[in-house]
């Protein structure tokens, strides 16, 4: 992947996570209350915590495979960082 493509990808990832506005994950998490963090909607399969945990783990694993040594893998728990079950939205 050329430098321009890498820079564009980094820009888009930063916008998706760190930018302000309704499309950025972190700015949307600012309004999540502690009691909503682990709440599972009727018919739902994942809480907000579960979704955020999955997104964060994906970033590490994809980076490991695209730019690193590929050592982080879904089938090897502990090979990638994760967030603690007791983490709150404010953290």
mmCIF file with all atom_site columns, C-alpha atoms in Angstrom:
data_model
loop_
_atom_site.group_PDB
_atom_site.id
_atom_site.type_symbol
_atom_site.label_atom_id
_atom_site.label_alt_id
_atom_site.label_comp_id
_atom_site.label_asym_id
_atom_site.label_entity_id
_atom_site.label_seq_id
_atom_site.pdbx_PDB_ins_code
_atom_site.Cartn_x
_atom_site.Cartn_y
_atom_site.Cartn_z
_atom_site.occupancy
_atom_site.B_iso_or_equiv
_atom_site.pdbx_formal_charge
_atom_site.auth_seq_id
_atom_site.auth_comp_id
_atom_site.auth_asym_id
_atom_site.auth_atom_id
_atom_site.pdbx_PDB_model_num
ATOM 1  C CA . UNK A 1 1  ? 0.000   0.000   0.000  1.00 0.00 ? 1  UNK A CA 1
ATOM 2  C CA . UNK A 1 2  ? 1.447   3.374   -0.999 1.00 0.00 ? 2  UNK A CA 1
ATOM 3  C CA . UNK A 1 3  ? 2.063   6.206   1.458  1.00 0.00 ? 3  UNK A CA 1
ATOM 4  C CA . UNK A 1 4  ? -0.897  8.222   0.141  1.00 0.00 ? 4  UNK A CA 1
ATOM 5  C CA . UNK A 1 5  ? -3.249  5.280   0.682  1.00 0.00 ? 5  UNK A CA 1
ATOM 6  C CA . UNK A 1 6  ? -1.886  4.691   4.194  1.00 0.00 ? 6  UNK A CA 1
ATOM 7  C CA . UNK A 1 7  ? -2.305  8.372   5.065  1.00 0.00 ? 7  UNK A CA 1
ATOM 8  C CA . UNK A 1 8  ? -5.885  8.328   3.764  1.00 0.00 ? 8  UNK A CA 1
ATOM 9  C CA . UNK A 1 9  ? -6.677  5.193   5.757  1.00 0.00 ? 9  UNK A CA 1
ATOM 10 C CA . UNK A 1 10 ? -5.211  6.722   8.932  1.00 0.00 ? 10 UNK A CA 1
ATOM 11 C CA . UNK A 1 11 ? -7.228  9.892   8.375  1.00 0.00 ? 11 UNK A CA 1
ATOM 12 C CA . UNK A 1 12 ? -10.469 7.915   7.952  1.00 0.00 ? 12 UNK A CA 1
ATOM 13 C CA . UNK A 1 13 ? -9.786  5.800   11.039 1.00 0.00 ? 13 UNK A CA 1
ATOM 14 C CA . UNK A 1 14 ? -9.085  8.914   13.089 1.00 0.00 ? 14 UNK A CA 1
ATOM 15 C CA . UNK A 1 15 ? -12.292 10.525  11.837 1.00 0.00 ? 15 UNK A CA 1
ATOM 16 C CA . UNK A 1 16 ? -14.296 7.414   12.717 1.00 0.00 ? 16 UNK A CA 1
ATOM 17 C CA . UNK A 1 17 ? -12.981 7.316   16.263 1.00 0.00 ? 17 UNK A CA 1
ATOM 18 C CA . UNK A 1 18 ? -11.628 10.668  17.404 1.00 0.00 ? 18 UNK A CA 1
ATOM 19 C CA . UNK A 1 19 ? -13.388 13.361  15.377 1.00 0.00 ? 19 UNK A CA 1
ATOM 20 C CA . UNK A 1 20 ? -16.222 15.438  16.722 1.00 0.00 ? 20 UNK A CA 1
ATOM 21 C CA . UNK A 1 21 ? -19.721 14.913  15.419 1.00 0.00 ? 21 UNK A CA 1
ATOM 22 C CA . UNK A 1 22 ? -22.310 12.220  15.102 1.00 0.00 ? 22 UNK A CA 1
ATOM 23 C CA . UNK A 1 23 ? -20.181 9.823   13.055 1.00 0.00 ? 23 UNK A CA 1
ATOM 24 C CA . UNK A 1 24 ? -17.302 9.472   15.521 1.00 0.00 ? 24 UNK A CA 1
ATOM 25 C CA . UNK A 1 25 ? -17.399 6.674   18.065 1.00 0.00 ? 25 UNK A CA 1
ATOM 26 C CA . UNK A 1 26 ? -15.772 8.511   20.963 1.00 0.00 ? 26 UNK A CA 1
ATOM 27 C CA . UNK A 1 27 ? -17.988 11.589  20.693 1.00 0.00 ? 27 UNK A CA 1
ATOM 28 C CA . UNK A 1 28 ? -21.066 9.343   20.700 1.00 0.00 ? 28 UNK A CA 1
ATOM 29 C CA . UNK A 1 29 ? -19.855 7.542   23.807 1.00 0.00 ? 29 UNK A CA 1
ATOM 30 C CA . UNK A 1 30 ? -19.841 10.823  25.729 1.00 0.00 ? 30 UNK A CA 1
ATOM 31 C CA . UNK A 1 31 ? -23.618 10.603  26.117 1.00 0.00 ? 31 UNK A CA 1
ATOM 32 C CA . UNK A 1 32 ? -23.708 6.966   27.291 1.00 0.00 ? 32 UNK A CA 1
ATOM 33 C CA . UNK A 1 33 ? -24.664 6.643   30.945 1.00 0.00 ? 33 UNK A CA 1
ATOM 34 C CA . UNK A 1 34 ? -23.192 3.949   33.179 1.00 0.00 ? 34 UNK A CA 1
ATOM 35 C CA . UNK A 1 35 ? -26.509 2.046   33.351 1.00 0.00 ? 35 UNK A CA 1
ATOM 36 C CA . UNK A 1 36 ? -26.741 1.993   29.532 1.00 0.00 ? 36 UNK A CA 1
ATOM 37 C CA . UNK A 1 37 ? -23.187 0.673   29.049 1.00 0.00 ? 37 UNK A CA 1
ATOM 38 C CA . UNK A 1 38 ? -24.005 -3.013  29.749 1.00 0.00 ? 38 UNK A CA 1
ATOM 39 C CA . UNK A 1 39 ? -27.740 -2.804  28.924 1.00 0.00 ? 39 UNK A CA 1
ATOM 40 C CA . UNK A 1 40 ? -28.926 -5.300  26.315 1.00 0.00 ? 40 UNK A CA 1
ATOM 41 C CA . UNK A 1 41 ? -31.953 -4.180  24.270 1.00 0.00 ? 41 UNK A CA 1
ATOM 42 C CA . UNK A 1 42 ? -34.820 -6.607  23.754 1.00 0.00 ? 42 UNK A CA 1
ATOM 43 C CA . UNK A 1 43 ? -33.855 -8.909  20.908 1.00 0.00 ? 43 UNK A CA 1
ATOM 44 C CA . UNK A 1 44 ? -30.322 -7.505  20.925 1.00 0.00 ? 44 UNK A CA 1
ATOM 45 C CA . UNK A 1 45 ? -27.188 -9.572  20.976 1.00 0.00 ? 45 UNK A CA 1
ATOM 46 C CA . UNK A 1 46 ? -24.620 -7.048  22.211 1.00 0.00 ? 46 UNK A CA 1
ATOM 47 C CA . UNK A 1 47 ? -24.435 -4.203  24.675 1.00 0.00 ? 47 UNK A CA 1
ATOM 48 C CA . UNK A 1 48 ? -22.641 -0.925  23.923 1.00 0.00 ? 48 UNK A CA 1
ATOM 49 C CA . UNK A 1 49 ? -19.717 -2.280  25.963 1.00 0.00 ? 49 UNK A CA 1
ATOM 50 C CA . UNK A 1 50 ? -19.590 -5.436  23.815 1.00 0.00 ? 50 UNK A CA 1
ATOM 51 C CA . UNK A 1 51 ? -19.593 -3.423  20.589 1.00 0.00 ? 51 UNK A CA 1
ATOM 52 C CA . UNK A 1 52 ? -16.881 -1.020  21.790 1.00 0.00 ? 52 UNK A CA 1
ATOM 53 C CA . UNK A 1 53 ? -14.771 -3.922  23.036 1.00 0.00 ? 53 UNK A CA 1
ATOM 54 C CA . UNK A 1 54 ? -15.080 -5.665  19.658 1.00 0.00 ? 54 UNK A CA 1
ATOM 55 C CA . UNK A 1 55 ? -14.201 -2.503  17.715 1.00 0.00 ? 55 UNK A CA 1
ATOM 56 C CA . UNK A 1 56 ? -11.116 -1.892  19.854 1.00 0.00 ? 56 UNK A CA 1
ATOM 57 C CA . UNK A 1 57 ? -9.908  -5.460  19.556 1.00 0.00 ? 57 UNK A CA 1
ATOM 58 C CA . UNK A 1 58 ? -10.419 -5.338  15.782 1.00 0.00 ? 58 UNK A CA 1
ATOM 59 C CA . UNK A 1 59 ? -8.218  -2.245  15.501 1.00 0.00 ? 59 UNK A CA 1
ATOM 60 C CA . UNK A 1 60 ? -5.359  -4.058  17.239 1.00 0.00 ? 60 UNK A CA 1
ATOM 61 C CA . UNK A 1 61 ? -5.741  -7.291  15.290 1.00 0.00 ? 61 UNK A CA 1
ATOM 62 C CA . UNK A 1 62 ? -6.119  -5.608  11.888 1.00 0.00 ? 62 UNK A CA 1
ATOM 63 C CA . UNK A 1 63 ? -3.075  -3.409  12.580 1.00 0.00 ? 63 UNK A CA 1
ATOM 64 C CA . UNK A 1 64 ? -1.085  -6.478  13.615 1.00 0.00 ? 64 UNK A CA 1
ATOM 65 C CA . UNK A 1 65 ? -1.914  -8.238  10.354 1.00 0.00 ? 65 UNK A CA 1
ATOM 66 C CA . UNK A 1 66 ? -1.638  -5.239  8.020  1.00 0.00 ? 66 UNK A CA 1
ATOM 67 C CA . UNK A 1 67 ? 1.468   -3.554  9.428  1.00 0.00 ? 67 UNK A CA 1
ATOM 68 C CA . UNK A 1 68 ? 2.924   -5.839  12.099 1.00 0.00 ? 68 UNK A CA 1
ATOM 69 C CA . UNK A 1 69 ? 3.915   -9.447  12.522 1.00 0.00 ? 69 UNK A CA 1
ATOM 70 C CA . UNK A 1 70 ? 0.372   -10.874 12.500 1.00 0.00 ? 70 UNK A CA 1
ATOM 71 C CA . UNK A 1 71 ? 0.800   -12.321 15.978 1.00 0.00 ? 71 UNK A CA 1
ATOM 72 C CA . UNK A 1 72 ? -2.534  -11.020 17.295 1.00 0.00 ? 72 UNK A CA 1
ATOM 73 C CA . UNK A 1 73 ? -5.308  -13.482 16.470 1.00 0.00 ? 73 UNK A CA 1
ATOM 74 C CA . UNK A 1 74 ? -8.918  -14.130 17.462 1.00 0.00 ? 74 UNK A CA 1
ATOM 75 C CA . UNK A 1 75 ? -8.151  -17.787 18.115 1.00 0.00 ? 75 UNK A CA 1
ATOM 76 C CA . UNK A 1 76 ? -5.378  -16.849 20.580 1.00 0.00 ? 76 UNK A CA 1
ATOM 77 C CA . UNK A 1 77 ? -6.994  -15.036 23.528 1.00 0.00 ? 77 UNK A CA 1
ATOM 78 C CA . UNK A 1 78 ? -4.476  -12.893 25.346 1.00 0.00 ? 78 UNK A CA 1
ATOM 79 C CA . UNK A 1 79 ? -2.550  -12.098 22.155 1.00 0.00 ? 79 UNK A CA 1
ATOM 80 C CA . UNK A 1 80 ? -4.332  -8.735  21.877 1.00 0.00 ? 80 UNK A CA 1
ATOM 81 C CA . UNK A 1 81 ? -5.293  -6.027  24.407 1.00 0.00 ? 81 UNK A CA 1
ATOM 82 C CA . UNK A 1 82 ? -8.890  -5.731  25.536 1.00 0.00 ? 82 UNK A CA 1
ATOM 83 C CA . UNK A 1 83 ? -10.904 -3.629  27.963 1.00 0.00 ? 83 UNK A CA 1
ATOM 84 C CA . UNK A 1 84 ? -11.854 -4.819  31.413 1.00 0.00 ? 84 UNK A CA 1
ATOM 85 C CA . UNK A 1 85 ? -15.433 -5.861  32.156 1.00 0.00 ? 85 UNK A CA 1
ATOM 86 C CA . UNK A 1 86 ? -15.604 -3.186  34.872 1.00 0.00 ? 86 UNK A CA 1
ATOM 87 C CA . UNK A 1 87 ? -14.690 -0.350  32.491 1.00 0.00 ? 87 UNK A CA 1
ATOM 88 C CA . UNK A 1 88 ? -17.256 2.457   32.374 1.00 0.00 ? 88 UNK A CA 1
ATOM 89 C CA . UNK A 1 89 ? -18.060 4.718   29.402 1.00 0.00 ? 89 UNK A CA 1
ATOM 90 C CA . UNK A 1 90 ? -16.182 7.612   31.022 1.00 0.00 ? 90 UNK A CA 1
ATOM 91 C CA . UNK A 1 91 ? -12.947 5.602   30.993 1.00 0.00 ? 91 UNK A CA 1
#
